[in-house]
Amino acid sequence: MTIHHTGAVLGDNKNAPGRLRQHQRLHQGERGWIDIAYHVGVDRNGNIYELRRPEIVGDTATEYNPTGHFLVLCEGDFDQEVVTEAQLDSAALAFAWAAQTYKISDDVVRGHRDFASTACPGADLYARVQSGDLQGRIEKNIAAGTVDLRSVCGPEAKDAVAKIEAGL
Ligand SMILES: [Zn+2]
């Protein structure tokens, strides 16, 4: 399980869906990948976005092989911004869900920089990986029982995104 950041300052959380669309255009259009490189994204308010299906291996422009990794993307540049509690909690929830759903080991969450030469996931977020903070949050979710992530699509998803973009 590997955590990433976008490396682009997010600023206001209203920007989050638009930034993901930009990211998707870059990855599909310029890089020629099937979709955005990661499995789920998490914004500063803890909203979780479905990116590529977890059954499909991630992509990377760096020199590690993401086969077998579940990839979570936190929106922001954590060399310049501070990760929020809501963002960490939702990243942990997504990792716990993936560990249960895909039977992957729940005791190995790492930062991208542990596998490749990159600043990702940024100093502030990486400190939360190294300290065991993120791992502790994942374990807490797993200890509490089955992690259920409810997927929304269609009009309900459109409405949810519109609310995020309106700052509600
Ligand atoms: Zn990364």
XYZ file of N, CA and C and ligand atoms in Angstrom:
505
model
N 0.868 -1.167 0.000
C 0.000 0.000 0.000
C 0.908 1.221 0.000
N 0.674 2.080 -0.941
C 1.600 3.195 -1.159
C 0.839 4.513 -1.236
N 1.380 5.506 -0.524
C 0.714 6.818 -0.509
C 1.506 7.837 -1.325
N 0.748 8.694 -1.996
C 1.314 9.699 -2.906
C 0.683 11.059 -2.631
N 1.342 12.095 -3.128
C 0.672 13.399 -3.208
C 0.691 13.856 -4.664
N -0.130 14.880 -4.947
C -0.143 15.358 -6.336
C 1.099 16.193 -6.623
N 1.662 16.803 -5.572
C 2.814 17.676 -5.778
C 2.425 19.038 -6.317
N 1.129 19.317 -6.311
C 0.629 20.632 -6.746
C -0.160 21.210 -5.575
N 0.158 22.446 -5.192
C -0.547 23.067 -4.067
C -2.045 23.086 -4.370
N -2.836 22.563 -3.445
C -4.279 22.488 -3.677
C -4.958 23.822 -3.367
N -4.502 24.495 -2.311
C -5.193 25.724 -1.903
C -6.585 25.385 -1.398
N -7.592 26.102 -1.863
C -8.964 25.872 -1.418
C -9.433 24.481 -1.844
N -10.100 23.801 -0.929
C -10.557 22.438 -1.246
C -11.583 22.393 -2.386
N -12.222 23.522 -2.675
C -13.139 23.584 -3.825
C -12.430 23.204 -5.120
N -11.111 23.388 -5.154
C -10.324 23.086 -6.356
C -10.148 21.587 -6.593
N -10.466 20.774 -5.585
C -10.072 19.360 -5.631
C -10.610 18.600 -6.858
N -11.920 18.660 -7.145
C -12.387 17.884 -8.318
C -11.760 18.360 -9.630
N -11.622 19.673 -9.784
C -11.025 20.217 -11.005
C -9.582 19.789 -11.176
N -8.839 19.764 -10.066
C -7.441 19.324 -10.132
C -7.342 17.854 -10.546
N -8.294 17.054 -10.053
C -8.286 15.635 -10.439
C -8.584 15.487 -11.930
N -9.482 16.324 -12.453
C -9.774 16.264 -13.895
C -8.523 16.629 -14.701
N -7.797 17.654 -14.226
C -6.534 18.045 -14.879
C -5.544 16.895 -14.879
N -5.453 16.275 -13.700
C -4.540 15.155 -13.506
C -4.906 14.007 -14.461
N -6.203 13.777 -14.587
C -6.672 12.708 -15.467
C -6.336 13.023 -16.924
N -6.529 14.294 -17.326
C -6.195 14.669 -18.705
C -4.706 14.467 -18.982
N -3.883 14.828 -18.013
C -2.431 14.661 -18.160
C -2.078 13.178 -18.310
N -2.666 12.356 -17.443
C -2.292 10.943 -17.455
C -2.853 10.202 -18.666
N -4.087 10.539 -19.056
C -4.665 9.851 -20.216
C -4.142 10.441 -21.518
N -4.095 11.761 -21.577
C -3.732 12.423 -22.831
C -2.242 12.403 -23.104
N -1.452 12.933 -22.170
C -0.019 13.041 -22.435
C 0.733 11.750 -22.194
N 0.373 11.068 -21.118
C 1.118 9.848 -20.802
C 0.558 8.616 -21.496
N -0.705 8.701 -21.927
C -1.306 7.569 -22.633
C -1.705 6.420 -21.723
N -1.917 6.723 -20.432
C -2.320 5.683 -19.494
C -3.823 5.482 -19.559
N -4.292 4.359 -19.012
C -5.713 4.025 -19.114
C -6.578 5.007 -18.326
N -6.035 5.514 -17.239
C -6.750 6.505 -16.421
C -5.722 7.132 -15.497
N -6.181 7.984 -14.601
C -5.283 8.574 -13.611
C -4.523 7.432 -12.912
N -3.260 7.685 -12.572
C -2.318 6.604 -12.205
C -2.661 5.853 -10.925
N -3.511 6.438 -10.070
C -3.729 5.900 -8.718
C -5.121 5.270 -8.600
N -5.345 4.562 -7.503
C -6.633 3.896 -7.328
C -7.694 4.799 -6.691
N -7.328 5.509 -5.647
C -8.265 6.473 -5.068
C -7.534 7.768 -4.746
N -8.297 8.849 -4.742
C -7.775 10.149 -4.348
C -8.516 10.629 -3.108
N -7.844 11.451 -2.303
C -8.461 11.993 -1.093
C -8.186 13.493 -1.041
N -9.242 14.282 -0.860
C -9.022 15.731 -0.770
C -8.838 16.153 0.676
N -8.652 17.443 0.874
C -8.321 17.942 2.211
C -9.451 17.758 3.204
N -10.697 17.719 2.699
C -11.839 17.546 3.599
C -12.178 16.075 3.821
N -11.376 15.187 3.236
C -11.588 13.766 3.462
C -12.528 13.107 2.478
N -12.929 13.825 1.424
C -13.731 13.172 0.376
C -12.844 12.193 -0.379
N -13.386 11.010 -0.654
C -12.632 9.968 -1.357
C -13.168 9.855 -2.782
N -12.286 9.870 -3.744
C -12.663 9.801 -5.168
C -12.172 8.490 -5.764
N -13.065 7.824 -6.499
C -12.647 6.629 -7.233
C -11.854 7.085 -8.442
N -10.658 6.546 -8.635
C -9.863 6.897 -9.809
C -9.840 5.667 -10.718
N -8.725 4.954 -10.853
C -8.804 3.725 -11.656
C -9.223 2.565 -10.764
N -9.799 1.531 -11.363
C -10.262 0.374 -10.600
C -9.076 -0.312 -9.928
N -9.239 -0.747 -8.679
C -8.121 -1.390 -7.974
C -7.613 -2.664 -8.657
N -8.457 -3.268 -9.500
C -8.018 -4.483 -10.213
C -6.956 -4.149 -11.267
N -6.853 -2.879 -11.630
C -5.897 -2.471 -12.664
C -4.666 -1.898 -11.982
N -3.498 -2.387 -12.373
C -2.253 -1.932 -11.755
C -2.062 -0.439 -11.993
N -1.441 0.233 -11.023
C -1.170 1.663 -11.154
C -0.111 1.944 -12.202
N 0.056 3.228 -12.496
C 1.118 3.645 -13.409
C 2.035 4.608 -12.675
N 3.249 4.773 -13.184
C 4.203 5.681 -12.565
C 5.194 6.188 -13.599
N 5.644 7.415 -13.397
C 6.701 7.964 -14.244
C 8.058 7.749 -13.578
N 8.070 7.098 -12.415
C 9.333 6.839 -11.708
C 9.702 5.361 -11.853
N 10.846 4.989 -11.244
C 11.419 3.682 -11.556
C 11.036 2.575 -10.571
N 9.789 2.556 -10.092
C 9.378 1.390 -9.302
C 8.242 0.689 -10.022
N 8.034 -0.558 -9.658
C 6.974 -1.342 -10.288
C 5.774 -1.385 -9.347
N 4.677 -0.703 -9.702
C 3.537 -0.640 -8.782
C 2.645 -1.886 -8.767
N 3.060 -2.950 -9.466
C 2.270 -4.187 -9.454
C 2.099 -4.672 -8.018
N 0.860 -4.940 -7.648
C 0.586 -5.426 -6.302
C 0.408 -4.312 -5.278
N 0.615 -3.060 -5.703
C 0.430 -1.933 -4.778
C -0.977 -1.359 -4.929
N -1.590 -1.014 -3.812
C -2.814 -0.205 -3.821
C -2.362 1.233 -3.590
N -2.711 2.115 -4.523
C -2.161 3.471 -4.536
C -3.205 4.499 -4.116
N -2.884 5.245 -3.066
C -3.749 6.333 -2.617
C -3.053 7.665 -2.883
N -3.800 8.574 -3.480
C -3.297 9.906 -3.819
C -3.928 10.942 -2.893
N -3.110 11.660 -2.144
C -3.631 12.787 -1.359
C -3.402 14.059 -2.154
N -4.470 14.828 -2.316
C -4.324 16.049 -3.106
C -3.609 17.127 -2.307
N -2.572 17.687 -2.904
C -1.805 18.751 -2.276
C -0.319 18.541 -2.501
N 0.455 19.538 -2.094
C 1.915 19.440 -2.118
C 2.377 19.512 -0.676
N 2.721 18.371 -0.108
C 3.013 18.329 1.326
C 4.465 18.684 1.659
N 5.166 19.205 0.686
C 6.389 19.949 0.986
C 6.028 21.402 1.292
N 4.819 21.802 0.890
C 4.398 23.190 1.104
C 3.115 23.321 1.912
N 2.350 22.257 1.990
C 1.088 22.285 2.719
C 1.122 21.224 3.815
N 0.183 21.371 4.753
C 0.084 20.437 5.873
C -1.107 19.527 5.619
N -0.899 18.228 5.813
C -1.996 17.275 5.620
C -2.988 17.449 6.773
N -4.292 17.330 6.472
C -5.312 17.503 7.520
C -5.661 16.160 8.154
N -6.282 16.249 9.319
C -6.756 15.041 10.007
C -7.774 14.307 9.134
N -8.678 15.053 8.498
C -9.717 14.435 7.665
C -9.090 13.697 6.487
N -8.042 14.286 5.929
C -7.372 13.667 4.777
C -6.662 12.372 5.207
N -5.978 12.432 6.341
C -5.293 11.241 6.856
C -6.294 10.146 7.212
N -7.388 10.540 7.857
C -8.399 9.553 8.258
C -9.000 8.861 7.041
N -9.288 9.626 5.997
C -9.891 9.019 4.809
C -8.882 8.176 4.038
N -7.630 8.600 4.002
C -6.595 7.767 3.367
C -6.504 6.438 4.116
N -6.529 6.496 5.447
C -6.458 5.278 6.262
C -7.673 4.390 6.016
N -8.840 5.003 5.886
C -10.066 4.250 5.617
C -9.955 3.519 4.274
N -9.441 4.222 3.266
C -9.294 3.608 1.937
C -8.291 2.456 1.987
N -7.200 2.643 2.694
C -6.206 1.562 2.810
C -6.802 0.360 3.556
N -7.538 0.633 4.629
C -8.137 -0.457 5.408
C -9.154 -1.217 4.557
N -9.938 -0.467 3.793
C -10.919 -1.091 2.887
C -10.202 -1.972 1.864
N -9.136 -1.458 1.273
C -8.404 -2.219 0.256
C -7.763 -3.465 0.866
N -7.227 -3.329 2.057
C -6.583 -4.474 2.712
C -7.603 -5.590 2.919
N -8.812 -5.223 3.340
C -9.847 -6.232 3.568
C -10.393 -6.776 2.253
N -10.666 -5.889 1.317
C -11.337 -6.289 0.079
C -10.422 -7.098 -0.827
N -9.176 -6.690 -0.914
C -8.254 -7.341 -1.848
C -7.234 -8.238 -1.143
N -7.471 -8.455 0.149
C -6.610 -9.363 0.929
C -5.133 -8.997 0.783
N -4.863 -7.706 0.888
C -3.461 -7.307 0.870
C -3.020 -7.017 2.296
N -1.757 -7.152 2.535
C -1.233 -6.992 3.878
C -1.522 -5.576 4.374
N -2.028 -5.500 5.611
C -2.399 -4.184 6.139
C -1.267 -3.554 6.956
N -0.111 -4.217 6.977
C 0.941 -3.681 7.849
C 2.107 -3.084 7.059
N 1.863 -2.803 5.807
C 2.949 -2.225 5.001
C 2.470 -1.025 4.206
N 2.236 0.063 4.890
C 1.962 1.297 4.161
C 3.274 2.065 4.066
N 3.595 2.485 2.847
C 4.859 3.176 2.596
C 4.601 4.411 1.739
N 5.582 5.303 1.758
C 5.518 6.455 0.873
C 6.177 6.116 -0.453
N 5.750 6.811 -1.494
C 6.339 6.595 -2.820
C 7.864 6.689 -2.759
N 8.382 7.621 -1.951
C 9.841 7.819 -1.904
C 10.590 6.624 -1.310
N 9.863 5.704 -0.669
C 10.518 4.485 -0.177
C 10.869 3.537 -1.320
N 10.270 3.766 -2.487
C 10.489 2.851 -3.620
C 11.222 3.503 -4.783
N 11.225 4.818 -4.846
C 11.767 5.484 -6.029
C 12.358 6.827 -5.631
N 13.151 7.367 -6.521
C 13.761 8.664 -6.282
C 12.745 9.765 -6.584
N 12.070 10.230 -5.536
C 11.022 11.235 -5.685
C 10.806 11.908 -4.335
N 10.299 13.126 -4.341
C 9.953 13.809 -3.089
C 8.589 13.327 -2.580
N 7.830 12.691 -3.429
C 6.473 12.215 -3.123
C 6.515 11.269 -1.919
N 5.660 11.386 -0.916
C 4.451 12.215 -0.832
C 4.639 13.558 -0.109
N 5.821 14.119 -0.155
C 6.039 15.418 0.504
C 6.367 15.249 1.979
N 7.115 16.198 2.513
C 7.675 16.067 3.865
C 6.607 15.882 4.947
N 5.568 16.690 4.938
C 4.605 16.622 6.037
C 3.831 15.302 6.045
N 3.432 14.859 4.870
C 2.699 13.586 4.794
C 3.648 12.408 5.060
N 4.858 12.494 4.543
C 5.805 11.389 4.764
C 6.120 11.227 6.252
N 6.179 12.344 6.973
C 6.427 12.273 8.424
C 5.331 11.456 9.116
N 4.103 11.543 8.608
C 2.984 10.789 9.195
C 3.068 9.300 8.855
N 3.751 8.984 7.759
C 3.992 7.578 7.412
C 5.091 7.040 8.325
N 6.181 7.782 8.407
C 7.350 7.331 9.190
C 7.050 7.191 10.676
N 6.210 8.074 11.202
C 5.916 8.043 12.642
C 4.991 6.896 13.020
N 4.380 6.256 12.015
C 3.419 5.191 12.302
C 2.003 5.715 12.493
N 1.827 7.037 12.363
C 0.511 7.643 12.530
C -0.497 7.062 11.530
N -0.124 7.050 10.257
C -1.029 6.537 9.225
C -1.326 5.058 9.458
N -0.274 4.293 9.762
C -0.442 2.855 10.028
C -1.416 2.623 11.185
N -1.261 3.415 12.243
C -2.137 3.297 13.409
C -3.593 3.541 13.049
N -3.817 4.525 12.180
C -5.196 4.825 11.762
C -5.774 3.678 10.930
N -4.945 3.065 10.099
C -5.408 1.921 9.297
C -5.806 0.776 10.227
N -4.948 0.484 11.194
C -5.205 -0.629 12.107
C -6.455 -0.399 12.943
N -6.692 0.847 13.317
C -7.878 1.187 14.093
C -9.146 0.872 13.293
N -9.120 1.193 12.001
C -10.264 0.895 11.131
C -10.481 -0.598 11.004
N -9.404 -1.337 10.860
C -9.518 -2.783 10.683
C -9.998 -3.437 11.976
N -9.491 -2.958 13.098
C -9.897 -3.513 14.396
C -11.381 -3.266 14.665
N -11.924 -2.190 14.070
C -13.331 -1.853 14.309
C -14.285 -2.740 13.505
N -13.751 -3.563 12.589
C -14.617 -4.473 11.827
C -14.523 -4.227 10.343
N -15.597 -4.621 9.645
C -15.583 -4.508 8.192
C -15.671 -3.042 7.767
N -14.752 -2.658 6.913
C -14.749 -1.293 6.400
C -15.617 -1.253 5.153
N -16.590 -0.383 5.177
C -17.516 -0.307 4.065
C -17.391 1.063 3.399
N -16.961 1.062 2.156
C -16.951 2.307 1.395
C -18.122 2.250 0.424
N -19.017 3.208 0.542
C -20.182 3.217 -0.339
C -19.829 3.986 -1.604
N -19.966 3.328 -2.735
C -19.646 3.950 -4.004
C -20.870 4.689 -4.531
N -20.690 5.929 -4.953
C -21.803 6.655 -5.566
C -21.435 7.024 -6.997
N -22.436 6.975 -7.879
C -22.185 7.390 -9.257
C -23.459 8.032 -9.800
N -23.423 8.470 -11.050
C -24.601 9.076 -11.667
C -24.955 10.396 -10.993
N -26.260 10.711 -10.940
C -26.701 12.007 -10.416
C -26.247 12.262 -8.968
N -26.190 11.200 -8.174
C -25.778 11.361 -6.768
C -24.318 11.826 -6.698
N -23.484 11.257 -7.561
C -22.080 11.647 -7.590
C -21.924 13.069 -8.117
N -22.682 13.383 -9.148
C -22.640 14.744 -9.718
C -22.988 15.773 -8.661
N -24.016 15.456 -7.882
C -24.467 16.341 -6.822
C -23.395 16.484 -5.741
N -22.758 15.355 -5.395
C -21.709 15.389 -4.362
C -20.540 16.256 -4.832
N -20.150 16.108 -6.101
C -19.030 16.889 -6.635
C -19.407 18.375 -6.701
N -20.654 18.646 -7.107
C -21.099 20.048 -7.178
C -21.024 20.701 -5.802
N -21.364 19.967 -4.758
C -21.302 20.489 -3.393
C -19.857 20.766 -2.986
N -18.958 19.865 -3.344
C -17.543 20.081 -3.011
C -17.046 21.343 -3.724
N -17.425 21.494 -4.992
C -16.946 22.637 -5.778
C -17.583 23.951 -5.320
N -18.737 23.845 -4.661
C -19.389 25.045 -4.119
C -18.893 25.347 -2.702
N -18.015 24.481 -2.195
C -17.480 24.699 -0.850
C -18.455 24.336 0.255
N -19.428 23.477 -0.056
C -20.408 23.081 0.968
C -19.954 21.841 1.712
Zn 3.987 9.385 -5.845
